[in-house]
Short mmCIF file of C-alpha atoms and ligand atoms in Angstrom, two decimals:
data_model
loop_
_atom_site.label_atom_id
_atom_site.label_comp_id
_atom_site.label_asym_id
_atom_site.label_seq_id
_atom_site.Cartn_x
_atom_site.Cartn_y
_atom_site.Cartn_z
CA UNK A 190 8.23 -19.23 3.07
CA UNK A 191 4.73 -19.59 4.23
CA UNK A 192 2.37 -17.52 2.72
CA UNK A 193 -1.10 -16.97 3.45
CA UNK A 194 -3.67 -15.76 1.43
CA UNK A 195 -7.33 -14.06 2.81
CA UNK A 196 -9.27 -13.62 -0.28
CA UNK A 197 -11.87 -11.72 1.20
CA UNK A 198 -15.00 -10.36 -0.97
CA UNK A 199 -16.06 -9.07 -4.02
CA UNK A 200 -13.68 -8.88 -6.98
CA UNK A 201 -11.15 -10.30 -3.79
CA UNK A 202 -11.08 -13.64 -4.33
CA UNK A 203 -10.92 -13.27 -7.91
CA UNK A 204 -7.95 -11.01 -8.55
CA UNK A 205 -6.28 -12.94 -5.39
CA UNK A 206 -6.82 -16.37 -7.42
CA UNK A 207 -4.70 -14.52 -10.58
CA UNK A 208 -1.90 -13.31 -8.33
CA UNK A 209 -1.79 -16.98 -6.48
CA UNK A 210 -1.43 -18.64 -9.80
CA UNK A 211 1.24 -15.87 -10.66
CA UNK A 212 3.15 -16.54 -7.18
CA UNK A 213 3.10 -20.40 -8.40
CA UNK A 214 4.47 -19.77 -11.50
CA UNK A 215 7.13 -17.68 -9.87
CA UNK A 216 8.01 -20.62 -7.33
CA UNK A 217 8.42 -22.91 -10.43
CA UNK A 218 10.58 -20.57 -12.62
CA UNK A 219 12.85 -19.96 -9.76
CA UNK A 220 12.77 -22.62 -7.35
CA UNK A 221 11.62 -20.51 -3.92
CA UNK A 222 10.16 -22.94 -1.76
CA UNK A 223 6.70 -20.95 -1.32
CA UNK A 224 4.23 -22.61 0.89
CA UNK A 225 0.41 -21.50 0.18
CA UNK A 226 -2.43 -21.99 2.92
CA UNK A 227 -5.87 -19.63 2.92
CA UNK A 228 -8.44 -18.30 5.55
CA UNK A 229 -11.41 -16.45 5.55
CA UNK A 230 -11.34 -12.69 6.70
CA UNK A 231 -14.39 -9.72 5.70
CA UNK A 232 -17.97 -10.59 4.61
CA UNK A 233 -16.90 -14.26 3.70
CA UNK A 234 -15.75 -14.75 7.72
CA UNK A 235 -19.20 -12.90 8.97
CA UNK A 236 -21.00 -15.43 6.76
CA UNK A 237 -19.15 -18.24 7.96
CA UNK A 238 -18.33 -17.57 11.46
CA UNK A 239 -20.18 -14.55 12.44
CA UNK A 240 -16.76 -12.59 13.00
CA UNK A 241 -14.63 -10.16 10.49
CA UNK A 242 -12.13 -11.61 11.89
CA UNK A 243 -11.84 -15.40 12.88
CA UNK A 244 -9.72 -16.40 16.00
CA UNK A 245 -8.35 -19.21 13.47
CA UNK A 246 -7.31 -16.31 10.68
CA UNK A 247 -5.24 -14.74 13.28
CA UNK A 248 -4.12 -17.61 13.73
CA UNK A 249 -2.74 -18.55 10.96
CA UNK A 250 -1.54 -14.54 9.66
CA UNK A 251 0.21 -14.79 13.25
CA UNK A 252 2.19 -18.08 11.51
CA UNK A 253 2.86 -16.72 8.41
CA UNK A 254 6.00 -15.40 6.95
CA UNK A 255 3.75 -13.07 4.76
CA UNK A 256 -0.39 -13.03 3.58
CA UNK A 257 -1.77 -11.23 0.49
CA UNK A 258 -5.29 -10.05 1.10
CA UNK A 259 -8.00 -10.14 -1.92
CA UNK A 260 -10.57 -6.99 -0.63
CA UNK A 261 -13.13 -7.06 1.89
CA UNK A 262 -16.69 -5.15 2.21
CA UNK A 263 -19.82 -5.19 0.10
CA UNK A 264 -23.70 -3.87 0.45
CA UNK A 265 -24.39 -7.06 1.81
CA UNK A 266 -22.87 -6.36 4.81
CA UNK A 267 -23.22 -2.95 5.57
CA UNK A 268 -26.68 -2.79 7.72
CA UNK A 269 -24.56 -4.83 10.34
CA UNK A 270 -23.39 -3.33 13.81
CA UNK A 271 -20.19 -1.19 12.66
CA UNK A 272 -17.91 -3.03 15.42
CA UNK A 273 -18.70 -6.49 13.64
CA UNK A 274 -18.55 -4.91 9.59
CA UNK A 275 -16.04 -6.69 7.09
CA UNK A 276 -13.46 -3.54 7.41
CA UNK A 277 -13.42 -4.11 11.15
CA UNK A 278 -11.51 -7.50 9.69
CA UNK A 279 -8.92 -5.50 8.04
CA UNK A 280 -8.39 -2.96 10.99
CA UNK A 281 -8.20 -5.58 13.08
CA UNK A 282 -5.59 -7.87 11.22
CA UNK A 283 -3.72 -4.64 11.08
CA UNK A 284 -3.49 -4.04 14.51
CA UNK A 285 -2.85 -7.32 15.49
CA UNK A 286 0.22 -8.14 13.82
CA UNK A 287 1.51 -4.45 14.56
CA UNK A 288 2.16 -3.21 11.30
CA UNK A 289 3.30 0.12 11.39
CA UNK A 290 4.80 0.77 7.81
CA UNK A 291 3.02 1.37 5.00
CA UNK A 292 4.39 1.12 1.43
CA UNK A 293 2.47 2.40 -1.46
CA UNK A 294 4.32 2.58 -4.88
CA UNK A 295 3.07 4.82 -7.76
CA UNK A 296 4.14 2.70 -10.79
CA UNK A 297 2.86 4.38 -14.05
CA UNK A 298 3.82 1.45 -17.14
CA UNK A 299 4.63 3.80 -20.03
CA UNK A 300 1.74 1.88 -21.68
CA UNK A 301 -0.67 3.52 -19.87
CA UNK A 302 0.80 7.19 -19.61
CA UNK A 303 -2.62 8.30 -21.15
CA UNK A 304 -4.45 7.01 -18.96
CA UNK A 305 -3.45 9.50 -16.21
CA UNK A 306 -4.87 13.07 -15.47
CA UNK A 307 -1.67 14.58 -16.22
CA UNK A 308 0.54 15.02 -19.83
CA UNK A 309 2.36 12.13 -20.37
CA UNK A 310 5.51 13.80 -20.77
CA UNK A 311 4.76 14.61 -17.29
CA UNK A 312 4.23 11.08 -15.78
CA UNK A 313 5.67 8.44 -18.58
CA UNK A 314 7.98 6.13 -16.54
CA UNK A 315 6.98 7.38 -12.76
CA UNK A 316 8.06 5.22 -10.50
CA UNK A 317 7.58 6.57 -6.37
CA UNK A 318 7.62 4.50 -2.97
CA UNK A 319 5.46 6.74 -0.68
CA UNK A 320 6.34 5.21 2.70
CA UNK A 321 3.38 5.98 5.19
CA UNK A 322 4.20 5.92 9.17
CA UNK A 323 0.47 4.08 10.17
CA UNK A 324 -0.08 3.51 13.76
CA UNK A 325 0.78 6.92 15.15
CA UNK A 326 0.90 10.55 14.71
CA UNK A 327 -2.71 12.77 14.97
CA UNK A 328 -4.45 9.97 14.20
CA UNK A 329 -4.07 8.08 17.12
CA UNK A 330 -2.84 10.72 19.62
CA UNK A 331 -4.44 11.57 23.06
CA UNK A 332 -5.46 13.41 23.93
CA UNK A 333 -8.37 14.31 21.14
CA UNK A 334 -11.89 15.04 21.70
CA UNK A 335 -14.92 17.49 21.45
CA UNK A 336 -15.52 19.34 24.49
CA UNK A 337 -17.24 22.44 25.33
CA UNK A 338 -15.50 25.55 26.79
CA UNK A 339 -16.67 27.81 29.75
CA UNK A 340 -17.76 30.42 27.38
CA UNK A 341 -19.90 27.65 25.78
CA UNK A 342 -18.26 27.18 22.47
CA UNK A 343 -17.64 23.69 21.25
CA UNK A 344 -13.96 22.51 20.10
CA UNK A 345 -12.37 19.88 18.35
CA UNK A 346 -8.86 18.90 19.31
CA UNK A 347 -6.37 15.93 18.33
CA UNK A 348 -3.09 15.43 19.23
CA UNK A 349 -0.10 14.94 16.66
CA UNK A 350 2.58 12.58 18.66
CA UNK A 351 5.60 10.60 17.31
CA UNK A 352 8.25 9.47 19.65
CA UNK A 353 11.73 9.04 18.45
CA UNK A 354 11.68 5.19 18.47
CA UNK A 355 8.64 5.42 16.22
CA UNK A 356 10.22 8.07 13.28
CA UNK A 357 13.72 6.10 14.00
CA UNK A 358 11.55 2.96 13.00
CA UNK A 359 9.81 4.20 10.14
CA UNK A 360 12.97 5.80 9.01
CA UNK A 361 14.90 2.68 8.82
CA UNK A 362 12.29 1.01 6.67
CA UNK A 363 12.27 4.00 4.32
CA UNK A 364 16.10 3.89 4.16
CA UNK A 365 15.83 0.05 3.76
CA UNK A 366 13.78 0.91 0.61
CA UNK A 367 15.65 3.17 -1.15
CA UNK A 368 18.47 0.72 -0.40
CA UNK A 369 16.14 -1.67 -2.97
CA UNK A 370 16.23 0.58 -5.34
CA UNK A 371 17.32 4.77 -6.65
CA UNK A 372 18.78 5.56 -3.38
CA UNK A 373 17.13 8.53 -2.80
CA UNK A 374 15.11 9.15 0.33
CA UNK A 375 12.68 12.29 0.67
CA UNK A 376 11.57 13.09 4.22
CA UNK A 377 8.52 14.87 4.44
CA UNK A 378 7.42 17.07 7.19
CA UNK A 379 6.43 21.01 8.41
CA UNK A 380 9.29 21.60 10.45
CA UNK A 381 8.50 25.33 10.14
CA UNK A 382 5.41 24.94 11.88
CA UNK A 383 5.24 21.51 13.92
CA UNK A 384 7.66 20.75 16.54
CA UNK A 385 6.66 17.54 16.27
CA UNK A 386 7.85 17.44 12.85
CA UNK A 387 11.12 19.10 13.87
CA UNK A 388 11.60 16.26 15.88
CA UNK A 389 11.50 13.58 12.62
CA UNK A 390 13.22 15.97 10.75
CA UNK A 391 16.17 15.46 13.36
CA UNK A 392 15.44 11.46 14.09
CA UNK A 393 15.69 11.13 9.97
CA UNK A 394 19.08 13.38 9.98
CA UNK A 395 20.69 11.03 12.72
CA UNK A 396 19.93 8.12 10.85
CA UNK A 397 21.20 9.02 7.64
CA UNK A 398 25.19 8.10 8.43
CA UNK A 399 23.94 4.85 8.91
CA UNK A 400 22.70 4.67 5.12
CA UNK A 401 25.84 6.57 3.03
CA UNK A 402 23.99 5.02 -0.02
CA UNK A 403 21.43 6.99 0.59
CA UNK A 404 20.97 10.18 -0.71
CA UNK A 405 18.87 12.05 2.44
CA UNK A 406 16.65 15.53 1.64
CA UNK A 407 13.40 17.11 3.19
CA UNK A 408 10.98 18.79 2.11
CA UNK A 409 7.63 20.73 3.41
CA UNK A 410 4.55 18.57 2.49
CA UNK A 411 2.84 21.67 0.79
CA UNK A 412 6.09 21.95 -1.63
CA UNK A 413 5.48 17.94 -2.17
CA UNK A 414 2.11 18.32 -2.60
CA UNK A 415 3.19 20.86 -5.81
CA UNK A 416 5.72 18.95 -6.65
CA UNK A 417 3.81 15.47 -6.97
CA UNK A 418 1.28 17.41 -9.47
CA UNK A 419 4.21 19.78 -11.20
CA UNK A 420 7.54 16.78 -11.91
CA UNK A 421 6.66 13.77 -9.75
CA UNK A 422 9.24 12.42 -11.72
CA UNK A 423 11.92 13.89 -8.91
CA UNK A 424 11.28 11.37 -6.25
CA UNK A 425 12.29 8.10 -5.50
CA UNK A 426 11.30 7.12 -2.20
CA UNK A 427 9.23 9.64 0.13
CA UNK A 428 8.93 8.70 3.89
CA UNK A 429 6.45 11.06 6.07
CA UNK A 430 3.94 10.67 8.79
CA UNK A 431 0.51 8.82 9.20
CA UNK A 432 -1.81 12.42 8.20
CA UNK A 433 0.60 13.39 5.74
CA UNK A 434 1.11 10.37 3.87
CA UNK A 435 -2.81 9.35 3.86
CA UNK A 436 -2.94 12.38 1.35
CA UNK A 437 0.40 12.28 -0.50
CA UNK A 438 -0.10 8.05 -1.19
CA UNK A 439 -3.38 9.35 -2.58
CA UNK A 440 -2.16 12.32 -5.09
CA UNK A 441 0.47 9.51 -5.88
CA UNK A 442 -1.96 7.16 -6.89
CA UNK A 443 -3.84 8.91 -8.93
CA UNK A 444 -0.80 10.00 -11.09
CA UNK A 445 -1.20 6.55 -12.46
CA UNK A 446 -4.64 6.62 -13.45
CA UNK A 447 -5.91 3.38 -12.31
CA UNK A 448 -6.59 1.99 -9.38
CA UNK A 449 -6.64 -1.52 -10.66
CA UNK A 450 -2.97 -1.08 -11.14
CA UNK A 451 -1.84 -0.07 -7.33
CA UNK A 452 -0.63 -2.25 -4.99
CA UNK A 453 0.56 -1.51 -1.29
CA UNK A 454 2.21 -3.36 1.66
CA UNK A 455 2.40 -2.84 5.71
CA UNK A 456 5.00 -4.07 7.48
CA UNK A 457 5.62 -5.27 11.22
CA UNK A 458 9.38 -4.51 12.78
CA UNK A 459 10.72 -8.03 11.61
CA UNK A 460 9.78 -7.37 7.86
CA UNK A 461 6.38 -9.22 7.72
CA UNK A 462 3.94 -7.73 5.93
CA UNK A 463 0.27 -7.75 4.82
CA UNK A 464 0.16 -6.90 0.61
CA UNK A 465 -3.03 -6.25 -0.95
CA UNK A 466 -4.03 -3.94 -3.81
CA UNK A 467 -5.12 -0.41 -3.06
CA UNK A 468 -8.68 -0.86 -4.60
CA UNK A 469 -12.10 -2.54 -2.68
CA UNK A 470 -14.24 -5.09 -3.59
CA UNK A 471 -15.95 -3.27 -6.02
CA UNK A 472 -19.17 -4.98 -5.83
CA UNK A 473 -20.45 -3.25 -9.73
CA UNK A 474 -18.55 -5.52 -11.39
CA UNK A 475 -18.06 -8.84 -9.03
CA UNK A 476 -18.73 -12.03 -10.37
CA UNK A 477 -18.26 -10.78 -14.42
CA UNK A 478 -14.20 -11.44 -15.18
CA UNK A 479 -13.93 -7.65 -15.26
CA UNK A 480 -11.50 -6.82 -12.16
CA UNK A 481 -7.82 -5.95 -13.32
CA UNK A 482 -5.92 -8.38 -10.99
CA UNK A 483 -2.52 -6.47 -11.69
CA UNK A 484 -2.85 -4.35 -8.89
CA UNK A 485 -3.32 -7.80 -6.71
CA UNK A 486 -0.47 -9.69 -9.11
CA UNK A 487 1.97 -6.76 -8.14
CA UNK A 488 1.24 -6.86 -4.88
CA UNK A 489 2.49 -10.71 -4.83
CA UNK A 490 5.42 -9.22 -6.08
CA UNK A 491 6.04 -6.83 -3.53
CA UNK A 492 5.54 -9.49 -1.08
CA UNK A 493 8.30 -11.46 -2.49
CA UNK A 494 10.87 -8.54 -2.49
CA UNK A 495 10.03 -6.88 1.07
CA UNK A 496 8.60 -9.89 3.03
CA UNK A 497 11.18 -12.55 1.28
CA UNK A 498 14.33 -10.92 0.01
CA UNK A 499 13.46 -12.45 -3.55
CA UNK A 500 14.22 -9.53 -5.36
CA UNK A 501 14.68 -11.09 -8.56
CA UNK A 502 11.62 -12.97 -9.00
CA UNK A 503 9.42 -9.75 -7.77
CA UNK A 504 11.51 -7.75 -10.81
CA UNK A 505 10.12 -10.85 -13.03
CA UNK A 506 6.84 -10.13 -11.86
CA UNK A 507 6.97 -6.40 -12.68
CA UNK A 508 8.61 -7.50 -16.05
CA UNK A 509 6.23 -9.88 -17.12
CA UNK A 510 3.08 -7.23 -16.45
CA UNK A 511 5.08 -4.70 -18.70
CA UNK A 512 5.22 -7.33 -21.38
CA UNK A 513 1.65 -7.71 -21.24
CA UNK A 514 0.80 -4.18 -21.24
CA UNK A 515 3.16 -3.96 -24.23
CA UNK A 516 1.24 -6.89 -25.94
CA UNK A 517 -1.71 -4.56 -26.26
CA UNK A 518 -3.74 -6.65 -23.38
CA UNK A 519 -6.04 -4.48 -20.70
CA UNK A 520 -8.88 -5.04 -18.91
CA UNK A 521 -12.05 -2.64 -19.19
CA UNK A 522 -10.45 -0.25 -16.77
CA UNK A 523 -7.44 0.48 -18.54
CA UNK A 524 -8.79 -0.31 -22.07
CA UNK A 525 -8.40 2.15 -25.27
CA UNK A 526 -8.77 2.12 -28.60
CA UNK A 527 -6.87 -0.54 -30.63
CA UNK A 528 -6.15 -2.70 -27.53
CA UNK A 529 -7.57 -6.01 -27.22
CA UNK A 530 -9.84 -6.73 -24.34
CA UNK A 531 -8.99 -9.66 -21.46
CA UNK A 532 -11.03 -10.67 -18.90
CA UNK A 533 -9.57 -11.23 -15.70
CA UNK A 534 -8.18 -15.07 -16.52
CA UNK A 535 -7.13 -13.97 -19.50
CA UNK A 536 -4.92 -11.34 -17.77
CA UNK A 537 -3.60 -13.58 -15.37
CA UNK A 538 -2.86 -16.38 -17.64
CA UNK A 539 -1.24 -13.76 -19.93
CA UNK A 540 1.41 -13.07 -16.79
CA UNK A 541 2.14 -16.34 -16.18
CA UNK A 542 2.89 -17.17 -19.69
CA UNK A 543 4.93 -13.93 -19.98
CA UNK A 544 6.84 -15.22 -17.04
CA UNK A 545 7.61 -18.25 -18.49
P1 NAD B 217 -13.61 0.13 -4.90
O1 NAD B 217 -12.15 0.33 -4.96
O2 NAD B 217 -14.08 -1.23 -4.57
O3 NAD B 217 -14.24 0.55 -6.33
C1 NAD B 217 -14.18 1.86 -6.86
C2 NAD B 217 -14.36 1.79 -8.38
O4 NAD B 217 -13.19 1.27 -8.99
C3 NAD B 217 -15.50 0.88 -8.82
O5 NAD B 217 -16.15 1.43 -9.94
C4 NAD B 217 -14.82 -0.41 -9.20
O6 NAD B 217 -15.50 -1.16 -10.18
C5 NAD B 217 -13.47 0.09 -9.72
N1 NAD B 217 -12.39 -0.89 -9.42
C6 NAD B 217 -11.84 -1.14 -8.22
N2 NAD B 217 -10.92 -2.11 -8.33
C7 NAD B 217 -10.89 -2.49 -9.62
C8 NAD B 217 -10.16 -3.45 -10.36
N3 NAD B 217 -9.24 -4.24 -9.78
N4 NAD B 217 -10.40 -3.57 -11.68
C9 NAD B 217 -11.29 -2.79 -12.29
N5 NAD B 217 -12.03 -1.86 -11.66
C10 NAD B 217 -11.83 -1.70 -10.34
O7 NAD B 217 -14.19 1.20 -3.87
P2 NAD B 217 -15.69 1.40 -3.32
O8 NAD B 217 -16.67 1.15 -4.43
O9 NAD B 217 -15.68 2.68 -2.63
O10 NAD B 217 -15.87 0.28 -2.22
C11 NAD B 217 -16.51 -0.99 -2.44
C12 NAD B 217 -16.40 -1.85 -1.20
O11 NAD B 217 -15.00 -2.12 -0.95
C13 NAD B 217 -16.93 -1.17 0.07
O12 NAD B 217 -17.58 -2.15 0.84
C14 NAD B 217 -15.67 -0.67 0.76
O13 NAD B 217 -15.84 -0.57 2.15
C15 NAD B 217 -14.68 -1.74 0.40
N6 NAD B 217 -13.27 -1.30 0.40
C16 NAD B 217 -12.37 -2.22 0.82
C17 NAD B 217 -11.02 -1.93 0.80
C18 NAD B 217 -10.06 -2.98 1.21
O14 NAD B 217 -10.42 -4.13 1.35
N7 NAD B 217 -8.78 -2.66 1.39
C19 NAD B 217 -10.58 -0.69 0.31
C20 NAD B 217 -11.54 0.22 -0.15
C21 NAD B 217 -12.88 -0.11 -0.10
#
């Protein structure tokens, strides 16, 4: 299993060191043959190369089984030309290795219940898979433009396209999913308005005999936009389209109160993925041991249970951060009263030594 690993910028390369260290630890406990190179994508690259995106960073994500990316961006870089910024690094890495699934978990550790907007009667113990269709839908579709009518008003259109063979392959990673773990799938669409979402509706019905496990339903995204504020609590896995998902993975997120804690994954058709955590580079606190690298640390594990099939050590992973959490430890972002302060070492360390 060769993994790469694109620190990136900012708080990046520190919360990526912490997850690396975690990943090692993991390989030791349980013997899984992990492989670790590194490249240089974002601000670092443009510093180094004069590119986001280095010809040899493709490269080497293009020969990896899996990479975990640190963040990428800061002020230093953003008077340069947009097409050569650090996020054109990101986009492009996306694009490149075609990955089309996005998979954004909202995880809320009991220990931090109060640290979300809502009760925590409400939220204690959430645990969702948003999965995120990402290279199609309105966002991409054609046609889409301003133009300018013959009556001289102006109008914005965009076009909101999914063929079958991209809900059928979006489906069967959300299946795949649920498969991992409640066996409950939630389709999300507005069949009662958009054919095109009567058309995933039916793509997700045809492929549900293929997953008996799975328990299939559907639901309008304004009801699971309620819902996600009102008993979130209800869902195990929801699976719904590029513009729909950028706004549900959101909500979801924020259930859980930090974004230091959120990590995500996009996969390509064969299961490769790029994992990084949800936040940026946060340039306010680079440099000063402040970044929580759990969101980073359980992004490693998501690597090794979607990219891998090494379920057990990923559950480890997620184990070992609870036990921390339970030992009283945060960093500033998730700190309260009574709790005792760790830097970012400290938290990483802390893992690994939960993990044994
Ligand atoms: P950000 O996520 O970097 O930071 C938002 C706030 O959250 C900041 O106050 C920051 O200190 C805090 N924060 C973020 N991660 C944290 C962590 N792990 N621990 C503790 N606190 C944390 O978002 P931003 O400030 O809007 O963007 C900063 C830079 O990051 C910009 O250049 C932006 O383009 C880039 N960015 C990159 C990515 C990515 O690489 N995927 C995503 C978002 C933003």
């Amino acid at each position: 299993m060769k993994i790469l690993t694109l620190p990136g910028d900012g708080i990046g390369p520190e919360v990526t060191h912490e997850a690396l260290r975690v990943m090692q630890a993991a390989d030791r406990r349980f013997g899984l043959g992990l492989s670790f190179s590194e490249a240089l994508i974002g601000g670092a690259a443009i510093d180094a190369h004069g590119v986001p995106l280095p010809e040899t960073t493709l490269t080497a994500a293009r020969g990896a089984d899996a990479i975990l990316l640190g963040a990428v961006g800061g002020p230093r870089w953003d008077g340069i030309e947009r097409s050569l910024r650090p996020e054109r690094g990101l986009l492009g890495i996306r694009a490149a290795l075609g990955l089309f699934a996005n998979l954004r978990p909202a995880i809320l550790y009991p220990q931090l219940a109060a640290a979300s907007a809502l009760k925590p009667e409400v939220v204690a113990g959430l645990d969702i898979l948003i999965v995120r269709e990402l290279t199609g839908g309105i966002y991409f579709g054609e046609p889409r433009g301003i133009r300018v009518r013959a009556d001289g008003e102006r109008e914005g259109f965009n076009t909101d396209i999914y063929s079958e063979s991209e809900i059928r392959r979006i489906g069967r990673v959300a299946f795949e999913a649920a498969r991992k773990r409640g066996h409950r799938l939630c389709s999300v669409d507005k069949a009662n308005v958009l054919e095109v979402t009567v058309l995933w509706r039916e793509v997700m019905e045809e492929l549900a005999p293929s997953y008996p496990d799975v328990e299939l339903t559907h639901m309008y995204v304004d009801n699971a936009a309620m819902q996600l504020v009102r008993a979130p609590r209800q869902f195990d896995v929801v699976v719904t389209g590029n513009l729909f998902g950028d706004i549900l993975s959101d909500a979801a997120a924020m259930l859980t109160g930090s974004i230091g804690m959120l990590p995500s994954a996009s996969l390509d058709e064969h299961g490769k993925g790029l994992y990084e955590p949800v936040h940026g580079s946060a340039p306010d606190i680079a440099g000063q041991g402040k970044a929580n690298p759990l969101a980073a640390i359980l992004s490693a594990a998501m690597l090794l249970r979607y990219s891998a099939g090494m379920g057990e050590a990923a559950a480890a992973i997620e184990l070992a951060v609870g036990q921390v959490l339970d030992a009283g430890l945060r960093t500033a972002d998730i700190h309260t009263a009574g709790m005792q302060l760790a830097d970012t070492t400290a938290m990483g360390e802390a893992v690994c030594a939960a993990l044994g």
